[in-house]
Short mmCIF file of C-alpha atoms in Angstrom, two decimals:
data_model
loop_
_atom_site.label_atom_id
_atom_site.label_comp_id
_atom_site.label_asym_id
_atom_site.label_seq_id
_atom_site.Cartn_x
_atom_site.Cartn_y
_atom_site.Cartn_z
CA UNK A 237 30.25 0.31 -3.44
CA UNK A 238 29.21 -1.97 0.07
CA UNK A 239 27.98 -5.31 -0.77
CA UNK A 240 25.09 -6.35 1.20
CA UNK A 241 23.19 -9.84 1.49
CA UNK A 242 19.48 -9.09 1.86
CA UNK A 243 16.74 -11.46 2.88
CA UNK A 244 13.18 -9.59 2.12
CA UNK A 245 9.46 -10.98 2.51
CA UNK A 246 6.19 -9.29 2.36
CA UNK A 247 3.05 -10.64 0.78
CA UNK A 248 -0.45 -10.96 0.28
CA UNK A 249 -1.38 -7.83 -1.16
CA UNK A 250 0.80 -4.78 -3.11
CA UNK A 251 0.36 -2.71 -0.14
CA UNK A 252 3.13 -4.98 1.39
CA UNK A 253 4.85 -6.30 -2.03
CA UNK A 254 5.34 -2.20 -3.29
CA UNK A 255 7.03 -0.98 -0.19
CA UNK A 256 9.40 -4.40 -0.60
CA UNK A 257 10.50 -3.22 -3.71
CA UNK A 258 10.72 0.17 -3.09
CA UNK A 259 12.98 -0.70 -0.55
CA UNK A 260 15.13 -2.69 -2.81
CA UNK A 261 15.08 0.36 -5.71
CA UNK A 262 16.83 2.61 -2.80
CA UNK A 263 19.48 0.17 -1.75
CA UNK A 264 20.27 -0.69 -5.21
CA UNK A 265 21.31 2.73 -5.35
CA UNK A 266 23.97 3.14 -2.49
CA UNK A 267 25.33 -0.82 -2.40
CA UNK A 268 26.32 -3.70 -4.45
CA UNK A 269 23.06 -6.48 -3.36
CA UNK A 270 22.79 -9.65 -3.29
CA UNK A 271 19.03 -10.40 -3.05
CA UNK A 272 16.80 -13.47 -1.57
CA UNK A 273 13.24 -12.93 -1.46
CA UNK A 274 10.82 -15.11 0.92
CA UNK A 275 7.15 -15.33 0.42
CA UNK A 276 4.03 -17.89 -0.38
CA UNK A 277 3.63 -20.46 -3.49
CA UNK A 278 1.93 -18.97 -6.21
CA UNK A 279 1.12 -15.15 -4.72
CA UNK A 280 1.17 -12.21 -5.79
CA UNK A 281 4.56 -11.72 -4.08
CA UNK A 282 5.94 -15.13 -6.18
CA UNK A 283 4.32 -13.46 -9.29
CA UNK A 284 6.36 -9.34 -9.00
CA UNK A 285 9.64 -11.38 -7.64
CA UNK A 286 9.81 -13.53 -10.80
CA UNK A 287 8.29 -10.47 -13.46
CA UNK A 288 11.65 -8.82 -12.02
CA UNK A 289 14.09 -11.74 -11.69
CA UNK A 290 14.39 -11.79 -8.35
CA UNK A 291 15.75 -15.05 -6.56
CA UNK A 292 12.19 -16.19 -4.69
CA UNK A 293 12.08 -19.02 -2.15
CA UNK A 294 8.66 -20.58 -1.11
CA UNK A 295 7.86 -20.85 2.76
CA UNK A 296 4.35 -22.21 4.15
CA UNK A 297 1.93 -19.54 6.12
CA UNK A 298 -1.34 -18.91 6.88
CA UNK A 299 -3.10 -15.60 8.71
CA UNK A 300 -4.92 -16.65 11.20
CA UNK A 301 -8.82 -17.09 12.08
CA UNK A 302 -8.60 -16.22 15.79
CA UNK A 303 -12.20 -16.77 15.92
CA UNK A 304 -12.41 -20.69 14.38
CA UNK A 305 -10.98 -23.97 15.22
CA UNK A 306 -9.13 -23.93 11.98
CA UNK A 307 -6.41 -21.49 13.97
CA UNK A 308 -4.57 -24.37 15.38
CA UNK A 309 -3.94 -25.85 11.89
CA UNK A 310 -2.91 -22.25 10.68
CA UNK A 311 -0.25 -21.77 13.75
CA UNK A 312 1.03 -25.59 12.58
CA UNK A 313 1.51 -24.31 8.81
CA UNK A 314 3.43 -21.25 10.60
CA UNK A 315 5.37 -23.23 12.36
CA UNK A 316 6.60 -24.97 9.11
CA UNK A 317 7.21 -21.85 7.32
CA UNK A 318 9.25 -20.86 10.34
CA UNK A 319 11.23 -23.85 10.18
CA UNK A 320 11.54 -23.62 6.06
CA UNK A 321 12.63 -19.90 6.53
CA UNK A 322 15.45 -21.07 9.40
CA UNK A 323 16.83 -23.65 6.50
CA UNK A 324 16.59 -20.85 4.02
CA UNK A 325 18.31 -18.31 6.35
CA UNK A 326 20.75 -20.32 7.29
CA UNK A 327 22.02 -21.61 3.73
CA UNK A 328 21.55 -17.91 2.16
CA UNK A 329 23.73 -15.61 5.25
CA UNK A 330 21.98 -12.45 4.93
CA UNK A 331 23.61 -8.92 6.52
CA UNK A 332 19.95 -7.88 7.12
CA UNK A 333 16.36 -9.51 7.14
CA UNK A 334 13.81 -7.14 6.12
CA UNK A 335 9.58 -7.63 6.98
CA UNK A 336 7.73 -5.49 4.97
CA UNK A 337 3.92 -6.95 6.63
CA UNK A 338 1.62 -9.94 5.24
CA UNK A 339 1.01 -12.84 7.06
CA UNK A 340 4.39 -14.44 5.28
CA UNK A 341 6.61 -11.95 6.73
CA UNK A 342 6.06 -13.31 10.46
CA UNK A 343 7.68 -16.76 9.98
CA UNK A 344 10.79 -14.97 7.88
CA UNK A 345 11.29 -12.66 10.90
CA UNK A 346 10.74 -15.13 13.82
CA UNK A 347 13.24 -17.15 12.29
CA UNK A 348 15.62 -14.28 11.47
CA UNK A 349 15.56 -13.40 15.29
CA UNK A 350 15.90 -16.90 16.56
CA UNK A 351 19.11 -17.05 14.38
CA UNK A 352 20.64 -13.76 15.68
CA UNK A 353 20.60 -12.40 12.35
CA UNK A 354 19.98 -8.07 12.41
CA UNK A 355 16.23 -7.56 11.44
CA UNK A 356 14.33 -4.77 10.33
CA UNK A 357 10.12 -4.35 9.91
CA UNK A 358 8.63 -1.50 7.98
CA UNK A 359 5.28 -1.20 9.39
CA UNK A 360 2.67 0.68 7.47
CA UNK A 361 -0.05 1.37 9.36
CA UNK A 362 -1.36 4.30 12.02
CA UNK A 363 -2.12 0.63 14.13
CA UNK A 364 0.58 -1.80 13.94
CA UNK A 365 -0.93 -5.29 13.28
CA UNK A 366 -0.34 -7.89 15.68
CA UNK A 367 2.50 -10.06 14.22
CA UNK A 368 4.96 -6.41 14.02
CA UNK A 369 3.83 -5.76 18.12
CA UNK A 370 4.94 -9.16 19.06
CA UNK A 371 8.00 -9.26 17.00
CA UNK A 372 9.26 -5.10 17.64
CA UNK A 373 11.00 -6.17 21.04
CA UNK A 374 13.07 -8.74 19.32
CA UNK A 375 14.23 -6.89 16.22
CA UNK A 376 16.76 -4.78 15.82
CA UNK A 377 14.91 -1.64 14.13
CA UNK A 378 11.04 -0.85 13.32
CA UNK A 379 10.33 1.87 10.97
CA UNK A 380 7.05 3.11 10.67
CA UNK A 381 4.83 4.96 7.89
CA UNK A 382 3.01 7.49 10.51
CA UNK A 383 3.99 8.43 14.18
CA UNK A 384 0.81 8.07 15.44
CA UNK A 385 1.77 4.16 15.74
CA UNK A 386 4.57 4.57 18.44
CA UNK A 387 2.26 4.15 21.09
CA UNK A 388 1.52 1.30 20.49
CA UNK A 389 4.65 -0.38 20.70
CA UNK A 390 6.01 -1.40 24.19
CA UNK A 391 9.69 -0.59 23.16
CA UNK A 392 10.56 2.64 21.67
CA UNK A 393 14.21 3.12 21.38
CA UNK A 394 13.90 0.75 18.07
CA UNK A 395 11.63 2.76 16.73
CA UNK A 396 11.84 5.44 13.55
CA UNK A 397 9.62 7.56 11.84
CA UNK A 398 10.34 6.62 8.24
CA UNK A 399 7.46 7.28 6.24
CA UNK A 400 6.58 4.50 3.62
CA UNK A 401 8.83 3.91 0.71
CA UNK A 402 7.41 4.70 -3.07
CA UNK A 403 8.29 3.37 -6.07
CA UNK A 404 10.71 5.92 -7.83
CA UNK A 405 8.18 5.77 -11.00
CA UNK A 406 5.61 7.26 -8.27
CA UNK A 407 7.13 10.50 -7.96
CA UNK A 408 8.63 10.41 -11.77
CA UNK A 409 5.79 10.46 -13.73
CA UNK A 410 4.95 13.46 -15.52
CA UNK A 411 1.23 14.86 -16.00
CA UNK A 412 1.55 15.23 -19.55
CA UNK A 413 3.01 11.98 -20.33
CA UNK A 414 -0.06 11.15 -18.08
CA UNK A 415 -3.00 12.04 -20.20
CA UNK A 416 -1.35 10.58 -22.99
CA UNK A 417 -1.01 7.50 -21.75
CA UNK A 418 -4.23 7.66 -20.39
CA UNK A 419 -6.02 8.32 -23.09
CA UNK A 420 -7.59 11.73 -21.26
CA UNK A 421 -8.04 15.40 -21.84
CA UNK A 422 -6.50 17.80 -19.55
CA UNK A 423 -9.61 20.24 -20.07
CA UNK A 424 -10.80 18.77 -17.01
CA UNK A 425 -10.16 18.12 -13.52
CA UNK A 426 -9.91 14.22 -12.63
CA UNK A 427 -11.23 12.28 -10.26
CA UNK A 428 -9.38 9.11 -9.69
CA UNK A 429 -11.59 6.27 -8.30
CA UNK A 430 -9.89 2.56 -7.13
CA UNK A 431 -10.80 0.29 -4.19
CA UNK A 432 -7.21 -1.13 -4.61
CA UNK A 433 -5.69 -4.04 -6.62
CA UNK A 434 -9.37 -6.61 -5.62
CA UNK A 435 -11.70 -3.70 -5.82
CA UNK A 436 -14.12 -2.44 -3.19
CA UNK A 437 -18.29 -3.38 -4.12
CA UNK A 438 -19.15 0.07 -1.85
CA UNK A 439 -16.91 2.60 -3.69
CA UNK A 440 -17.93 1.16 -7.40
CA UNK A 441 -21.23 1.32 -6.92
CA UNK A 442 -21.39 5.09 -5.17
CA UNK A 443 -19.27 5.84 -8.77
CA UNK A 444 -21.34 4.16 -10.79
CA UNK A 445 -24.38 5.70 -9.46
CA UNK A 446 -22.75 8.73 -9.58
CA UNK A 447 -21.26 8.45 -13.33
CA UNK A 448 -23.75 11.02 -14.81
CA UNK A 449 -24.00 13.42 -12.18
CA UNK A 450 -19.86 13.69 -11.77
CA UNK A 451 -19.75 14.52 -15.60
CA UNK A 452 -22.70 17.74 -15.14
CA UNK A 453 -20.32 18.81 -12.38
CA UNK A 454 -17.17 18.93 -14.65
CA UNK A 455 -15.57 16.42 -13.28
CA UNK A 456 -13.67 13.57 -15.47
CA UNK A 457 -13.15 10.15 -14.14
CA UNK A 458 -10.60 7.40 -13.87
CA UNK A 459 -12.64 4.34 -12.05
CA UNK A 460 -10.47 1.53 -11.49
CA UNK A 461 -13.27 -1.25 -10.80
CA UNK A 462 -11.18 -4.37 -10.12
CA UNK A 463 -11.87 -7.05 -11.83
CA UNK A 464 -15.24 -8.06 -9.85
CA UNK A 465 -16.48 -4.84 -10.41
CA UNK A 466 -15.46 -4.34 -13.88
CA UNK A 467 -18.49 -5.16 -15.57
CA UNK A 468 -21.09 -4.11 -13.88
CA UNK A 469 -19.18 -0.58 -14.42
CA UNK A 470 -19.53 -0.92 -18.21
CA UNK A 471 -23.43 -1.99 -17.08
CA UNK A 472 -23.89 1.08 -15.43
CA UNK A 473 -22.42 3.68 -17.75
CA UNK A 474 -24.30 1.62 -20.98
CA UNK A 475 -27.49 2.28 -18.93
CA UNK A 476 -27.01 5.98 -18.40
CA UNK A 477 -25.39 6.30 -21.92
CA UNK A 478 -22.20 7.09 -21.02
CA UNK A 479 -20.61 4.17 -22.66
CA UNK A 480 -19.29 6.87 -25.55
CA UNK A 481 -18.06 9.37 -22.95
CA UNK A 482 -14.53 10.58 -23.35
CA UNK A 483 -14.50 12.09 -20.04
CA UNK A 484 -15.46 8.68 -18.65
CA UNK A 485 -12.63 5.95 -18.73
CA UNK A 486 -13.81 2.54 -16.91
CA UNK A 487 -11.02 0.07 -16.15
CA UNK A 488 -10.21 -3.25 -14.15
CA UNK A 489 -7.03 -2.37 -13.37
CA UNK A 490 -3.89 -0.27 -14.15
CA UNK A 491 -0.24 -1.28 -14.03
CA UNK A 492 0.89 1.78 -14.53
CA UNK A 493 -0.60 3.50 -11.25
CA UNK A 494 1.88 6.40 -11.58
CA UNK A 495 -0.04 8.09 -14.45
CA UNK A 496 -2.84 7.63 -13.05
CA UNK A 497 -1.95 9.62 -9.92
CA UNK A 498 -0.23 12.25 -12.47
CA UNK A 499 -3.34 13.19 -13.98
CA UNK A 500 -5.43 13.29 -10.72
CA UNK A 501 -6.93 16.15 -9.33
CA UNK A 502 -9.00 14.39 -6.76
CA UNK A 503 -8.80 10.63 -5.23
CA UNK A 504 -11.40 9.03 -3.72
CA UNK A 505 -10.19 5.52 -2.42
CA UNK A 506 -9.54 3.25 0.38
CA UNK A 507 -6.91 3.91 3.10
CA UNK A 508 -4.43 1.35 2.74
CA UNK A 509 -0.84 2.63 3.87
CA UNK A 510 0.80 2.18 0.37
CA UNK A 511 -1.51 3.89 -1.49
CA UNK A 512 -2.07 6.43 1.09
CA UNK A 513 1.61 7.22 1.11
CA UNK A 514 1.40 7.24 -2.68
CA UNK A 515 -1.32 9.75 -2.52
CA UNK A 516 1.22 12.14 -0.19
CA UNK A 517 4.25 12.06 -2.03
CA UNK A 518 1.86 13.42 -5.21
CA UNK A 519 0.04 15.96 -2.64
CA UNK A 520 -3.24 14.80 -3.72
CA UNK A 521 -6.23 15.54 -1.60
CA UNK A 522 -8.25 12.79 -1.52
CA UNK A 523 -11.83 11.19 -0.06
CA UNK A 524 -11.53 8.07 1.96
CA UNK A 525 -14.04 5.37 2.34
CA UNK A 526 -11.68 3.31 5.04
CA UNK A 527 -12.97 -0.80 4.64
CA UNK A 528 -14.35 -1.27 7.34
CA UNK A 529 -13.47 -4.84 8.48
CA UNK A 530 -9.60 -4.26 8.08
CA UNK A 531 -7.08 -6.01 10.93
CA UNK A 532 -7.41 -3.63 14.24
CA UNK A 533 -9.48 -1.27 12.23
CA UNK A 534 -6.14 -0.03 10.72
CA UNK A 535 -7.46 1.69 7.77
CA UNK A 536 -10.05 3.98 9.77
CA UNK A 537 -6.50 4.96 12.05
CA UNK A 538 -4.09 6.02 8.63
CA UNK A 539 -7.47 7.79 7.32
CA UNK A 540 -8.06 9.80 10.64
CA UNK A 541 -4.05 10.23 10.52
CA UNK A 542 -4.34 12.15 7.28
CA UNK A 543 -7.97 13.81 8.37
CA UNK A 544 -6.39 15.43 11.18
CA UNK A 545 -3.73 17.48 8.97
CA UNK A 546 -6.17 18.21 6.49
CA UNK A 547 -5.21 16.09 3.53
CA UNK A 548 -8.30 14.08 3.09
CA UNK A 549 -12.00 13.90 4.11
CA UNK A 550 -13.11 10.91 5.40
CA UNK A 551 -16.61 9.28 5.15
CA UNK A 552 -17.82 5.58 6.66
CA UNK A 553 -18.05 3.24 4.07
CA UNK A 554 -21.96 2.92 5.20
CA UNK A 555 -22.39 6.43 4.40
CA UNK A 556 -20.75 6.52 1.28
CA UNK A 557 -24.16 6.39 -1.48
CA UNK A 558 -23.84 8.32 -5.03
CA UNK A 559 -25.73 11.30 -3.45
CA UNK A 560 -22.72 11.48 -0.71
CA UNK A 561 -20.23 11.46 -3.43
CA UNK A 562 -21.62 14.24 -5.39
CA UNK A 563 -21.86 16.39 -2.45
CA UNK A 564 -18.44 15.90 -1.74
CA UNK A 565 -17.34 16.00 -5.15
CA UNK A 566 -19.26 18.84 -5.84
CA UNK A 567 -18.12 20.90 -3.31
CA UNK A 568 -14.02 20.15 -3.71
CA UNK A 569 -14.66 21.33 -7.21
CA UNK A 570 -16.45 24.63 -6.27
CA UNK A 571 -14.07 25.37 -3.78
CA UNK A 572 -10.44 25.58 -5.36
CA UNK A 573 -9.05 27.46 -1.97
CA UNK A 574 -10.20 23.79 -0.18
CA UNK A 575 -8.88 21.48 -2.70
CA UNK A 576 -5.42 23.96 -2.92
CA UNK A 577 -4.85 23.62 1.22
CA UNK A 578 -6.01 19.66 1.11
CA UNK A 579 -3.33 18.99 -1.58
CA UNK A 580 -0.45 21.45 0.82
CA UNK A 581 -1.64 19.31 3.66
CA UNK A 582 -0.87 15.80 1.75
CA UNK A 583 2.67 17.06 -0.09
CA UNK A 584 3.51 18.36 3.74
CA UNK A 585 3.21 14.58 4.56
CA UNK A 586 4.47 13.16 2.01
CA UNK A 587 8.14 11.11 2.32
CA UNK A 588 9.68 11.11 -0.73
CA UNK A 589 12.77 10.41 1.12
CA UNK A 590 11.44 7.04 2.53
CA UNK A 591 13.39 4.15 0.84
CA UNK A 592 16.83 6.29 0.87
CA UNK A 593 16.32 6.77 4.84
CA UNK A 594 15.20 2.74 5.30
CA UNK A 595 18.16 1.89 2.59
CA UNK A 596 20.16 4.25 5.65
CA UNK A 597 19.26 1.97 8.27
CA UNK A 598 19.84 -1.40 6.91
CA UNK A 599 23.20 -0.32 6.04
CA UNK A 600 23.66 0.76 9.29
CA UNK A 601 22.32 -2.44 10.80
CA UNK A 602 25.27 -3.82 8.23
CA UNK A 603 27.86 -1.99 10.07
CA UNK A 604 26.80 -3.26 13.28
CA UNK A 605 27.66 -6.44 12.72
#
């Protein structure tokens, strides 16, 4: 089996952490790794790394406020995390230096390039985010999540339509296994509502407004609240007395996402990349309520992306009340021949191949040099 030296960083949320680990699951499989992982102090990224005993080094970084005075202090702390991440690069000799997005992967990659080393950024997103436009030129491949974002990118003949790698446990887990651990019946169809690891204020209070009339339609739920929204969840479904509901299950947060999406029958969610891509390699139709205040607007773009092949609806978050939701609701459950095509639309875009054809390239990038 090849050996390989990886350096990996992605941060800040799991919508850049999963696909980082993903990407590790698939090479795992074909080569012998050796693995160094770069991110902030005390993230999220620091926090998975350690839970699976992988080597993490610290580098400074900060996104920046291109809009405030404080932006010149945030390009210094960059600049140190670029020279941290030269030291690291240096002393470690990876094959390959992977970017899987966050504002921590820009510093790893600069330096990477300025060092010669073979580079490779996964970008998620239907609109690449400004860090992965500047860097593309220099790298030595870019894979992306949806082809819609090649046009953006000045140089193409880097470029490859990947899709976004999943965790294997994604596409593993079995529905029954799902209601079980879920704690749900399978006499009715699911809705699965999250606003993402931090929760989204818009989407839990449509739900929770919606709680009783969701349950007259025949729908069950599965709102994931975050942990802001959390109790005013419990609040809500007290107050329409719901709080003894078996077809009602209210929770902060789930580790194990991939029963959730087992069970589902419907998802009505952000559109982050990750848990768009998620949502595909399940074919779930889903509604999206992109956040509205995302970098470049990128969430409204991998929406649209799935829109236009019939995989999702989307609604503005604005417009997104509990009366919108039960229309919407309402309807997918009425009309099985809808829900049927949505779900054909999202498995037709679905990658399950993702980290194996990524795990491809870096080992190609291997041979290279």
């Amino acid at each position: 089996m090849k050996k390989l030296r990886i350096a990996i960083s992605g941060g800040g949320t799991g919508g850049h952490i999963y696909p980082a680990l993903a990407i590790l699951d698939s090479l795992r499989q074909v080569a012998e790794i050796k693995v160094l992982y770069l991110g902030s102090a005390d993230s999220q990224e620091e926090k998975r790394a350690g839970g699976l005993a992988i080597p993490f080094q610290r580098i400074k970084a900060h996104g920046l406020s291109r809009r405030s005075p404080k932006i010149v202090m945030q390009m210094f702390v960059n600049y140190q995390g670029y020279r941290q991440a030269r030291h690291i690069l240096k002393n470690f000799s990876p094959n390959v230096v992977v970017g899987t997005g966050g504002y921590v992967a820009a510093p790893v990659l600069r330096a990477a390039v300025s060092l010669g080393l073979p580079a490779l950024i996964h970008e998620q997103n239907a609109y690449p985010g400004l860090a992965n436009k500047m860097l593309a030129p220099k790298v030595s491949r870019v894979c992306l999540t949806f082809g819609a974002a090649a046009p953006y990118f000045r140089r193409r003949d880097n470029l490859t339509v990947t899709g976004l790698p999943v965790r294997r446990a994604i596409m593993e887990a079995g529905r029954e296994e799902a209601w079980t651990c879920l704690g749900l019946s399978p006499e009715y169809p699911l809705l699965l509502i999250t606003g993402g690891s931090q929760g989204a204020q818009r989407i839990n209070r449509a739900a929770t407004g919606a709680y009783q009339g969701l349950l007259e339609q025949g729908w069950q739920i599965l709102h994931l609240t975050g942990a802001t929204g959390y109790e005013e969840a419990l609040a809500a479904a007290q107050s329409q007395g719901l709080a003894q509901d078996r077809r009602l299950a209210i929770r902060a947060y789930l580790e194990e996402m991939e029963y959730a999406l087992a069970a589902a029958d419907l998802v009505l969610s952000r559109a982050g990349a990750s848990f768009l891509s998620e949502l595909l390699c399940r074919g779930l139709p889903a509604i999206l309520a992109p956040y509205p205040f995302a970098a470049g607007d990128h969430q409204r773009h991998n929406a649209r992306a799935l829109e236009e092949k019939g995989a999702a609806i989307v609604i503005e978050d604005k417009e997104l009340t509990p009366i919108t939701l039960l229309e919407m609701a309402g309807n997918l459950l009425t009309d099985k021949e809808r829900r049927q095509a949505m779900a054909a639309a999202s498995c037709g875009m679905g990658n399950p191949g993702a980290g194996e054809r990524i795990a491809e390239l870096i080992l190609e990038l291997q041979r290279q040099n």
